[in-house]
mmCIF file of C-alpha atoms in Angstrom:
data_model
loop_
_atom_site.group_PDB
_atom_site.id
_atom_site.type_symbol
_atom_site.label_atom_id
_atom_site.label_comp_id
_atom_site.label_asym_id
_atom_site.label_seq_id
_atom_site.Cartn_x
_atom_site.Cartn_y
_atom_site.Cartn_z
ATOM 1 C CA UNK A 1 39.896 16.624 -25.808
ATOM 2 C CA UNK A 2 41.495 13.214 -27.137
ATOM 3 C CA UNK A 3 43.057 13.417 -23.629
ATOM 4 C CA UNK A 4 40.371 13.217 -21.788
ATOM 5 C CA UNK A 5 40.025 16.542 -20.441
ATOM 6 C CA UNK A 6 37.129 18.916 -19.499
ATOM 7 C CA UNK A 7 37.418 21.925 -21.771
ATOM 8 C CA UNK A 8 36.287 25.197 -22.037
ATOM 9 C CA UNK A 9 36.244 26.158 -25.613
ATOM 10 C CA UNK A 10 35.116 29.946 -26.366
ATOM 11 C CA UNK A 11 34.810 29.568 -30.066
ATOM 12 C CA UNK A 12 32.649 31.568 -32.596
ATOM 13 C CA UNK A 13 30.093 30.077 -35.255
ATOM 14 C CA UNK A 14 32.626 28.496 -37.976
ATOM 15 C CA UNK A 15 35.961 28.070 -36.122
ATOM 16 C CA UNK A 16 36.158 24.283 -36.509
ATOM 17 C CA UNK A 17 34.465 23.611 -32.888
ATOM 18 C CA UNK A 18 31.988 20.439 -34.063
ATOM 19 C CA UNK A 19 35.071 19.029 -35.469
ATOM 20 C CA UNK A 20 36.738 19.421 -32.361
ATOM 21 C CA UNK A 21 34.448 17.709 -30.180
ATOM 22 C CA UNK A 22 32.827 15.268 -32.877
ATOM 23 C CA UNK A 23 36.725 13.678 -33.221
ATOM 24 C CA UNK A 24 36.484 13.379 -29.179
ATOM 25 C CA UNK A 25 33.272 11.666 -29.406
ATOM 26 C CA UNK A 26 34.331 9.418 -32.100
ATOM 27 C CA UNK A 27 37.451 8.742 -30.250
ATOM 28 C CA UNK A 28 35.605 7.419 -26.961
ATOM 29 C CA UNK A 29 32.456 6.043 -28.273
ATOM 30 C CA UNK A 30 32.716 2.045 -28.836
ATOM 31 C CA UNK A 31 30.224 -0.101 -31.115
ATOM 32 C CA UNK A 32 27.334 -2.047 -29.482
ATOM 33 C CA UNK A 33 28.107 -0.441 -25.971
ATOM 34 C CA UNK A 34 24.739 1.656 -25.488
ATOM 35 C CA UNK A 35 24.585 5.218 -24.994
ATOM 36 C CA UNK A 36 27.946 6.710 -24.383
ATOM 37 C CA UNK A 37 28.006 9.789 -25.538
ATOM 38 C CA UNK A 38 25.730 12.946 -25.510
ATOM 39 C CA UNK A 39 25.813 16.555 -27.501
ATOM 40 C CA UNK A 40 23.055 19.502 -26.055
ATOM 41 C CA UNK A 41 22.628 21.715 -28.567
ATOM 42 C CA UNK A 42 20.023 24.892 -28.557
ATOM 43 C CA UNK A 43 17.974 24.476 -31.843
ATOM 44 C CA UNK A 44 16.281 21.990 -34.118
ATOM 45 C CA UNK A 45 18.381 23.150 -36.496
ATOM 46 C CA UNK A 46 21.934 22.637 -34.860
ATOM 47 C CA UNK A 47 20.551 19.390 -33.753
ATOM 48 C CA UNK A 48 20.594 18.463 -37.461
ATOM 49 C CA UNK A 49 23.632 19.727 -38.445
ATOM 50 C CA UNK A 50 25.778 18.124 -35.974
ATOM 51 C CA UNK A 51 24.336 14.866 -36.470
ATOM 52 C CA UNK A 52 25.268 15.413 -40.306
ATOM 53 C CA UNK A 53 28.770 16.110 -39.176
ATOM 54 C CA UNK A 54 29.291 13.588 -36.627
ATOM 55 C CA UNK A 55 27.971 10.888 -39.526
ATOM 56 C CA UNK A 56 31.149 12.050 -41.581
ATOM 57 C CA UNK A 57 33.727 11.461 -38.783
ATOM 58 C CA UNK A 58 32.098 8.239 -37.880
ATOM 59 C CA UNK A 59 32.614 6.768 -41.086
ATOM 60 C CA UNK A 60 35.211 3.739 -40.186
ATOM 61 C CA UNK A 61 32.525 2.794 -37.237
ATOM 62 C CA UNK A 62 29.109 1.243 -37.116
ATOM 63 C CA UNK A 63 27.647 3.747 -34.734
ATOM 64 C CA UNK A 64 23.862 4.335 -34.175
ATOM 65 C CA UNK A 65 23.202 8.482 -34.190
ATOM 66 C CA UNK A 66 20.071 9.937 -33.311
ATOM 67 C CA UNK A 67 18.721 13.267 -33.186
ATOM 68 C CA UNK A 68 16.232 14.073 -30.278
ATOM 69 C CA UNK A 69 13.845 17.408 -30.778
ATOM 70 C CA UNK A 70 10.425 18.352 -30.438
ATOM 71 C CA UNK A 71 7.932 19.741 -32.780
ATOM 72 C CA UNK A 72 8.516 16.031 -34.150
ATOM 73 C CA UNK A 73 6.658 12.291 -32.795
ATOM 74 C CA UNK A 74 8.708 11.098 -30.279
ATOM 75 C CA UNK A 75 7.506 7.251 -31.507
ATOM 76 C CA UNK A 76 10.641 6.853 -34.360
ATOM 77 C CA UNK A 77 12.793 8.578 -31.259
ATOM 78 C CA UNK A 78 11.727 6.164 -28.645
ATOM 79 C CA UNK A 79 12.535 3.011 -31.436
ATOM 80 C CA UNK A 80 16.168 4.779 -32.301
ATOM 81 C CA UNK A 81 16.743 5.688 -28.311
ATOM 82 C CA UNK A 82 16.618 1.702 -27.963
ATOM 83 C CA UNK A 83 20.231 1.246 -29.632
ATOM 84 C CA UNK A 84 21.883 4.443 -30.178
ATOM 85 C CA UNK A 85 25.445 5.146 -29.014
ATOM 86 C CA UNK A 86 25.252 9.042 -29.708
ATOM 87 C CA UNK A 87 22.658 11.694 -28.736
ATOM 88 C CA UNK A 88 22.403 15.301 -30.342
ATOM 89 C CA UNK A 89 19.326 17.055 -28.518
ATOM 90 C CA UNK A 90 17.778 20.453 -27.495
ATOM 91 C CA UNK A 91 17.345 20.441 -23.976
ATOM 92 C CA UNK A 92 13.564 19.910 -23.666
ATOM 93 C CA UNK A 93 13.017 16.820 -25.486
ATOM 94 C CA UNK A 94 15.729 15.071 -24.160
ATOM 95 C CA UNK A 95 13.938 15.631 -20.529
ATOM 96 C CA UNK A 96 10.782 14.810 -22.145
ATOM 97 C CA UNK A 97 12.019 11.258 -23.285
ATOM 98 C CA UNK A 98 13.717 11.095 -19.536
ATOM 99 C CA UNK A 99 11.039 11.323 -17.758
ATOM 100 C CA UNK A 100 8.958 8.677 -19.869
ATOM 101 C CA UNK A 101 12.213 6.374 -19.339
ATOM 102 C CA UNK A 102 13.237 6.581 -22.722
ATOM 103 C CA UNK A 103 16.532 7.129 -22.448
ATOM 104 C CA UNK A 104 18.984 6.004 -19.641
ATOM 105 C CA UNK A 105 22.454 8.549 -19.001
ATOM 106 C CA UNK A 106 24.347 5.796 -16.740
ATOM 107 C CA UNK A 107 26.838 4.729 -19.458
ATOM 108 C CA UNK A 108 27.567 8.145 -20.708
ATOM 109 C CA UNK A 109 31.368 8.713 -21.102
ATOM 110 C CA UNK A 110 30.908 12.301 -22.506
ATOM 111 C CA UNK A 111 29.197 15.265 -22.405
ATOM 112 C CA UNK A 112 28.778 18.188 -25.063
ATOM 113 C CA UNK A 113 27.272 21.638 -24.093
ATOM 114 C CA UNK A 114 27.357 23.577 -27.300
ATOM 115 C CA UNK A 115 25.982 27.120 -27.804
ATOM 116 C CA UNK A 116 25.833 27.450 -24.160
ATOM 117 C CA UNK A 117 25.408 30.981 -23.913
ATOM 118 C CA UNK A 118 22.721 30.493 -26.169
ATOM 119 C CA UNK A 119 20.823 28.077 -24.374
ATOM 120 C CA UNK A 120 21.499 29.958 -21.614
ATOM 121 C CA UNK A 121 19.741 33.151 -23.393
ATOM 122 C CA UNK A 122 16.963 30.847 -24.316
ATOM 123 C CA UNK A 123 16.310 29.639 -20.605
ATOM 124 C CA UNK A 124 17.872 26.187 -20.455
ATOM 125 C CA UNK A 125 19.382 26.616 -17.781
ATOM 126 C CA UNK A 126 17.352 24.753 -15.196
ATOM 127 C CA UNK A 127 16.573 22.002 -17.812
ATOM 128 C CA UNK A 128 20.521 21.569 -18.270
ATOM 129 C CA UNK A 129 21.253 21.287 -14.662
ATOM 130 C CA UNK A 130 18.935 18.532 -14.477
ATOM 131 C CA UNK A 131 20.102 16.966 -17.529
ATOM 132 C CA UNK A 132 24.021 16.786 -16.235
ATOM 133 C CA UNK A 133 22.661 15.245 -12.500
ATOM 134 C CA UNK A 134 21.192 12.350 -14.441
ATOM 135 C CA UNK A 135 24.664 11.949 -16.104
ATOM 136 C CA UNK A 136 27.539 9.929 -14.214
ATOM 137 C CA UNK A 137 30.000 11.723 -12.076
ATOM 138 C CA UNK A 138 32.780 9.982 -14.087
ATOM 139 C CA UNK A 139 32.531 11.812 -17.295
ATOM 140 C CA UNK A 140 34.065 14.203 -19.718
ATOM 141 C CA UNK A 141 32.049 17.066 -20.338
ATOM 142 C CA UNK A 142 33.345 19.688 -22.430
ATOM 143 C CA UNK A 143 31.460 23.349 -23.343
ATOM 144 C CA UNK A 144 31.248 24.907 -25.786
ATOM 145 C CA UNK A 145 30.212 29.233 -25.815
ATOM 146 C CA UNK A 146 30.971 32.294 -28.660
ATOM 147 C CA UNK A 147 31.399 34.317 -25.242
ATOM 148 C CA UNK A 148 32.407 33.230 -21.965
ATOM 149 C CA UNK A 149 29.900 35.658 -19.633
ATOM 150 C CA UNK A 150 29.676 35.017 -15.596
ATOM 151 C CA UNK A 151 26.562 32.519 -15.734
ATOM 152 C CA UNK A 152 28.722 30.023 -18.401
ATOM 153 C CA UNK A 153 31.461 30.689 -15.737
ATOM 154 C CA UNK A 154 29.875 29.203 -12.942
ATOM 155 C CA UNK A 155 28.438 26.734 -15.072
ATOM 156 C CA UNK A 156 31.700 25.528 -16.102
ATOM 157 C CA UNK A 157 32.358 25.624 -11.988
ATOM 158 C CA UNK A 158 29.751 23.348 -10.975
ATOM 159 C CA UNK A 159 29.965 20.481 -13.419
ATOM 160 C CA UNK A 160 33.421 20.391 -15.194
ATOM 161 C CA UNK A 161 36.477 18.848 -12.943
ATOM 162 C CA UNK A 162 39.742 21.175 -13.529
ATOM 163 C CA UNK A 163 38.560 22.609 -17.236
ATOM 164 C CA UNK A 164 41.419 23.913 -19.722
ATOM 165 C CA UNK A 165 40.643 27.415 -21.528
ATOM 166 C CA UNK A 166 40.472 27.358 -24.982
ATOM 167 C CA UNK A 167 40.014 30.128 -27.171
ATOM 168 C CA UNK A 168 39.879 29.667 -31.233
ATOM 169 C CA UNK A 169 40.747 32.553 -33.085
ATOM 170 C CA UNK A 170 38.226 34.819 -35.160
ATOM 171 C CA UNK A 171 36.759 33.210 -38.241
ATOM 172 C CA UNK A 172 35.566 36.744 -39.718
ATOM 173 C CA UNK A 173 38.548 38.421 -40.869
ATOM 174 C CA UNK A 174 37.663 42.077 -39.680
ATOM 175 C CA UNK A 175 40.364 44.048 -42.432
ATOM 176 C CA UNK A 176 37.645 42.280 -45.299
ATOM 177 C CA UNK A 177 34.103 43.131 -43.627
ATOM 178 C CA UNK A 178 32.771 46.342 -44.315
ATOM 179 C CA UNK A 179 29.740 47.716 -42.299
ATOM 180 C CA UNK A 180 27.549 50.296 -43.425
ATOM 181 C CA UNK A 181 24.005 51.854 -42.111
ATOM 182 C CA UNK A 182 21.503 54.280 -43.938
ATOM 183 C CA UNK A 183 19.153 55.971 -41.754
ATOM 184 C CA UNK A 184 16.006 55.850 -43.710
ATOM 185 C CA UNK A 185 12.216 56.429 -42.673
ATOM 186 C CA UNK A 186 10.557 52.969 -42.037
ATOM 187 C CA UNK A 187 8.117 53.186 -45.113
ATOM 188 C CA UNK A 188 11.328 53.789 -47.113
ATOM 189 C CA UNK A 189 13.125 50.223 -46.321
ATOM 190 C CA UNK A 190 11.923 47.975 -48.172
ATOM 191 C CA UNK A 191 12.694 50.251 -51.232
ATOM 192 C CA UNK A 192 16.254 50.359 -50.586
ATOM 193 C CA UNK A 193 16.524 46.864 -49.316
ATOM 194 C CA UNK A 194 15.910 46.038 -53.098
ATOM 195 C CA UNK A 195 17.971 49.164 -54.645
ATOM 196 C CA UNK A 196 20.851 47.495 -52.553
ATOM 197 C CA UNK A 197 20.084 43.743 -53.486
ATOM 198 C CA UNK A 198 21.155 44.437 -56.816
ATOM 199 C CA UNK A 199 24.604 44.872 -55.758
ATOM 200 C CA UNK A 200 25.187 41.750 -53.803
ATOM 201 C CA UNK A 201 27.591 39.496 -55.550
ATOM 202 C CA UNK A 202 27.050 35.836 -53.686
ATOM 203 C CA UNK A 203 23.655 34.736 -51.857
ATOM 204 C CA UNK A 204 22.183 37.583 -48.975
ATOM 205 C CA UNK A 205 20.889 37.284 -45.865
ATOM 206 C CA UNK A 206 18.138 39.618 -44.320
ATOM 207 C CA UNK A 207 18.096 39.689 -40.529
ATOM 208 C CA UNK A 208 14.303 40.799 -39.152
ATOM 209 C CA UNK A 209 13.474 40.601 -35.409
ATOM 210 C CA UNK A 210 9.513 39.398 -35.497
ATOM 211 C CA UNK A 211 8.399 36.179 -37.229
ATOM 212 C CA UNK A 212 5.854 39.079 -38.700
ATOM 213 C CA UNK A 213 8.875 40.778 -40.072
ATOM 214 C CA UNK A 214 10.207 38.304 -41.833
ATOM 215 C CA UNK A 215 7.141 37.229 -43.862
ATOM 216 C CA UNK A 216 6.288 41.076 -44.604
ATOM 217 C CA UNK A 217 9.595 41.380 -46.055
ATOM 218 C CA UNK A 218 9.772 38.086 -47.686
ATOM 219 C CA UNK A 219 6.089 38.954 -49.424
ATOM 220 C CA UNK A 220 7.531 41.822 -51.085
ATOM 221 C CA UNK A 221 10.708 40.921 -52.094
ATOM 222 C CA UNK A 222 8.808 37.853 -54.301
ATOM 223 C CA UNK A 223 6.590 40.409 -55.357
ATOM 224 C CA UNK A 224 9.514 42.718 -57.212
ATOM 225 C CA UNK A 225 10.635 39.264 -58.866
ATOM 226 C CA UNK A 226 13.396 38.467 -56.085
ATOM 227 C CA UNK A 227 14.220 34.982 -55.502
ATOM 228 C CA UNK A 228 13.301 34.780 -51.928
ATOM 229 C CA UNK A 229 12.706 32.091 -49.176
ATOM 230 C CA UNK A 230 12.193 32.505 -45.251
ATOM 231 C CA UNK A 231 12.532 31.243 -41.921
ATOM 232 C CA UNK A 232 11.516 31.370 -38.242
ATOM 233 C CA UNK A 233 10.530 29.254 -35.192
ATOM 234 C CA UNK A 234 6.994 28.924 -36.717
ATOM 235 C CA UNK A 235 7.854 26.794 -39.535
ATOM 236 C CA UNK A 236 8.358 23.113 -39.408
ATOM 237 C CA UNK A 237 11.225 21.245 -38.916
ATOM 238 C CA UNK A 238 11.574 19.827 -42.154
ATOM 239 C CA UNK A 239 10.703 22.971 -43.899
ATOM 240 C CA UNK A 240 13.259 24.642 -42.055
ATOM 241 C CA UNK A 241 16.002 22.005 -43.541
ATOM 242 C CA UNK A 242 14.509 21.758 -46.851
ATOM 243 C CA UNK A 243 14.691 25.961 -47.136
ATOM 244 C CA UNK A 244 18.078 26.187 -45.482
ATOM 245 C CA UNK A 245 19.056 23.163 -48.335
ATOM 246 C CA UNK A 246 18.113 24.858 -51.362
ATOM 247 C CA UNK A 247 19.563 27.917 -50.035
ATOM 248 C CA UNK A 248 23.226 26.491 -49.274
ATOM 249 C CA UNK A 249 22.973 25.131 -53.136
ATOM 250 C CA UNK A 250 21.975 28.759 -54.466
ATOM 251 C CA UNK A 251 18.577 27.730 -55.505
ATOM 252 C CA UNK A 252 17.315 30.980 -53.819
ATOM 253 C CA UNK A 253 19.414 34.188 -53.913
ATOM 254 C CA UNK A 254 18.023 35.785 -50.519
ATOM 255 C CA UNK A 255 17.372 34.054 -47.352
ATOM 256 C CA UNK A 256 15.218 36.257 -44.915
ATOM 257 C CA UNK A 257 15.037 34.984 -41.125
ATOM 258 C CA UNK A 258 14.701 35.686 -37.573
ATOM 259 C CA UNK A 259 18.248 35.179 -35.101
ATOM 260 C CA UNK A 260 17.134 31.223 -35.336
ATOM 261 C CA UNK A 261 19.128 31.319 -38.299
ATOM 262 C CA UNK A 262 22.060 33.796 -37.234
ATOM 263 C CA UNK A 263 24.056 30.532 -34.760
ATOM 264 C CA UNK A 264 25.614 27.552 -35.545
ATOM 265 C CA UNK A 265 24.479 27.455 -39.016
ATOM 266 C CA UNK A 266 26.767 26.074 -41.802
ATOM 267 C CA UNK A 267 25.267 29.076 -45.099
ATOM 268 C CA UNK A 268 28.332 29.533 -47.593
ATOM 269 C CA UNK A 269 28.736 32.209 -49.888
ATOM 270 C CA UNK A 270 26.567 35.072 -48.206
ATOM 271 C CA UNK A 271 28.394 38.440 -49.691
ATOM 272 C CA UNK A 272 26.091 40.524 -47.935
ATOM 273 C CA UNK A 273 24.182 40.953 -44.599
ATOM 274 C CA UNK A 274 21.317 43.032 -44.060
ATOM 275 C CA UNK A 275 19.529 43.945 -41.151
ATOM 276 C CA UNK A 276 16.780 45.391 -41.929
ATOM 277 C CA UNK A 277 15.859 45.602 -37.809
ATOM 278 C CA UNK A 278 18.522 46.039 -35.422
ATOM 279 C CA UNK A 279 18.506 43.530 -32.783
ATOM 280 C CA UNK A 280 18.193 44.273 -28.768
ATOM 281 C CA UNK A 281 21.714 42.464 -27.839
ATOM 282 C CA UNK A 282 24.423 43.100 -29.293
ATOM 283 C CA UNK A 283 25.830 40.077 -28.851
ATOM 284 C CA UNK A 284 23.365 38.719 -31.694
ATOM 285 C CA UNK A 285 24.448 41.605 -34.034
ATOM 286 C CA UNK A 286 27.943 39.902 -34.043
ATOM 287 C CA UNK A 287 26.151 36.679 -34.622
ATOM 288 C CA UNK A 288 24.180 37.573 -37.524
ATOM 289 C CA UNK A 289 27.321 39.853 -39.266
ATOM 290 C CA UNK A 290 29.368 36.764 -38.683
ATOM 291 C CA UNK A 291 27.509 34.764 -41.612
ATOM 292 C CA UNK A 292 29.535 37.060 -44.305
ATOM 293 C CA UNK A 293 33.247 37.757 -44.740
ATOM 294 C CA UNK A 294 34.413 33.957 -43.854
ATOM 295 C CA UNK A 295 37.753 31.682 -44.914
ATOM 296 C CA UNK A 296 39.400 34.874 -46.038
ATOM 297 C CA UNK A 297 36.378 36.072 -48.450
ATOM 298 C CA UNK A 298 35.021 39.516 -48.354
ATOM 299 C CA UNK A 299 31.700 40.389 -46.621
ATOM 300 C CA UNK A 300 29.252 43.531 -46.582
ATOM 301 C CA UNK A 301 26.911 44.334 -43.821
ATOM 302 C CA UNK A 302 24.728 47.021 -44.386
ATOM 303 C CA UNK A 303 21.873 48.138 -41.391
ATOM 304 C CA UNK A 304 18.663 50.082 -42.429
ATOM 305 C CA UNK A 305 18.099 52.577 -39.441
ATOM 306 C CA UNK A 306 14.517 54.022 -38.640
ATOM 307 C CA UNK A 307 13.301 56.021 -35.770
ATOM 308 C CA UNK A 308 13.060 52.765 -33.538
ATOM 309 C CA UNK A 309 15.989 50.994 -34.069
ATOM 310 C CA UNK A 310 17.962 54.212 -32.546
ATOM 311 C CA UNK A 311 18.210 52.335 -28.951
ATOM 312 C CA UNK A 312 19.089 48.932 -30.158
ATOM 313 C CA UNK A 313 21.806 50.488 -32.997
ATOM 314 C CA UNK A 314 23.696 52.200 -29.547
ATOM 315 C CA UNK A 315 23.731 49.453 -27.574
ATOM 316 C CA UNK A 316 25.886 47.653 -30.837
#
């Protein structure tokens, strides 16, 4: 990356990859030059957590970082946009300030695709594609995906220029993660989701597939004296933060959420994961297991079976 290179990192939630490509940023950005570099990310929520990261590396420069989202006025964006020297964004805002002529690309030096495959599975793609045309031809651009599938393949094709392959090696130590499931009637769940909170050692996270889900569970939980928040796509941007805050300080002992909260996130000290639905792709099972059993630490993952997760359970 310091080289100059396009790479190709395939790199799970946790292996070091912000650092990676925040120290290349850093590296090539230069004071009072405009907007040089830009970082896509797929949620609000990454969006905020890589600007908080790429603030710590830039601490010997006087850099101007701004975070670009919706659900948010795009008035204190358009003001920052006017000066900034580094862009984190989701995909859809960033084309939304574009097409006003908020922003202009020509000066970039670098671009960041991180989570691809997930803003792939969230159907970025077009909204990428336009994104990187705006952008110079004479660039870096380096990507960023837990799995390398054919669409990030051609992807990588189209817009890098002679990529290296980099894979980082698995954060979640497989010999320390147990998985379990109990095959339980649905009315029965919610019973022995608390019979098996008791047991957790470090903070827990509950996995549901439906916004619904989550505040059913997170309801009764509370209501059998459980230290519970939530969160989903519904919620706020701030609330979001401010929950996944006083989680990461152990303010609140269970943290129940939809997959937004299951990539990219930085949530220490979960000693168990629960999913009390199975999700469709399996590919978000390993996301969601891979929040427990980190930097050499133990992890439990335990999955509460009824009748319908049957399908989703063999496809993982």
């Amino acid at each position: 990356i310091l080289k100059g290179i396009d790479v190709i990192g395939e790199s799970s939630t946790g292996s070091g990859k912000t650092l990676a490509f925040g120290v290349g940023v850093i590296n090539k950005v230069e004071e009072n030059k405009g907007l040089q570099a830009l970082i896509l990310v797929p949620t609000r929520e990454l969006v905020d957590q890589v600007r908080k990261e790429i603030i710590s590396l830039a601490l010997n420069k006087r850099l101007y970082i701004t975070s670009i989202y919706g659900g948010v006025g795009m008035s204190p964006q358009i003001e920052e946009l006017k000066r900034t020297n580094i862009v984190i964004a989701t995909p859809g805002r960033l084309l939304d300030h574009h097409g006003r002529g908020n922003i202009n690309l020509k000066s970039l030096k670098i671009l960041v695709l991180d989570e691809a495959d997930r803003m792939l599975d969230m159907g970025f793609i077009d909204s990428i594609e336009k994104i990187i045309k705006y952008c110079p031809k004479e660039r870096q651009t380096l990507l960023f995906s837990a799995t390398i599938h054919s669409k990030i393949k051609l992807l990588a094709k189209n817009y890098l220029k002679n990529p290296i392959d980099v894979k980082a090696t698995k954060y979640v130590d497989p010999s320390k993660l147990i998985q379990v499931y109990y095959d339980v009637h649905k009315n029965s769940r919610i019973s022995l989701l608390l019979h098996l909170l008791e047991e957790k050692e470090g903070l827990a996270m509950v996995f549901c597939n439906t916004r619904r889900m989550v505040d059913f569970v997170t309801k009764n939980l509370r209501e059998n004296k459980i230290s519970a928040v939530s969160i989903h796509g519904g919620m706020t941007q701030n609330k979001r933060t401010k929950i996944i805050d006083q989680f990461n300080e152990g303010r609140n002992e269970v943290l129940v959420c939809t997959d937004v909260a299951a990539r990219g996130l930085h949530i220490q000290d979960v000693s168990h994961v629960f999913n009390y639905e199975i999700p469709k792709d399996s590919n978000d099972y390993v996301h969601r297991i891979g929040r427990t059993a980190r930097i050499g630490n133990s992890g439990k993952v335990v999955n509460l079976l009824c009748e319908y997760d049957h399908d989703n359970f063999g496809r993982v």
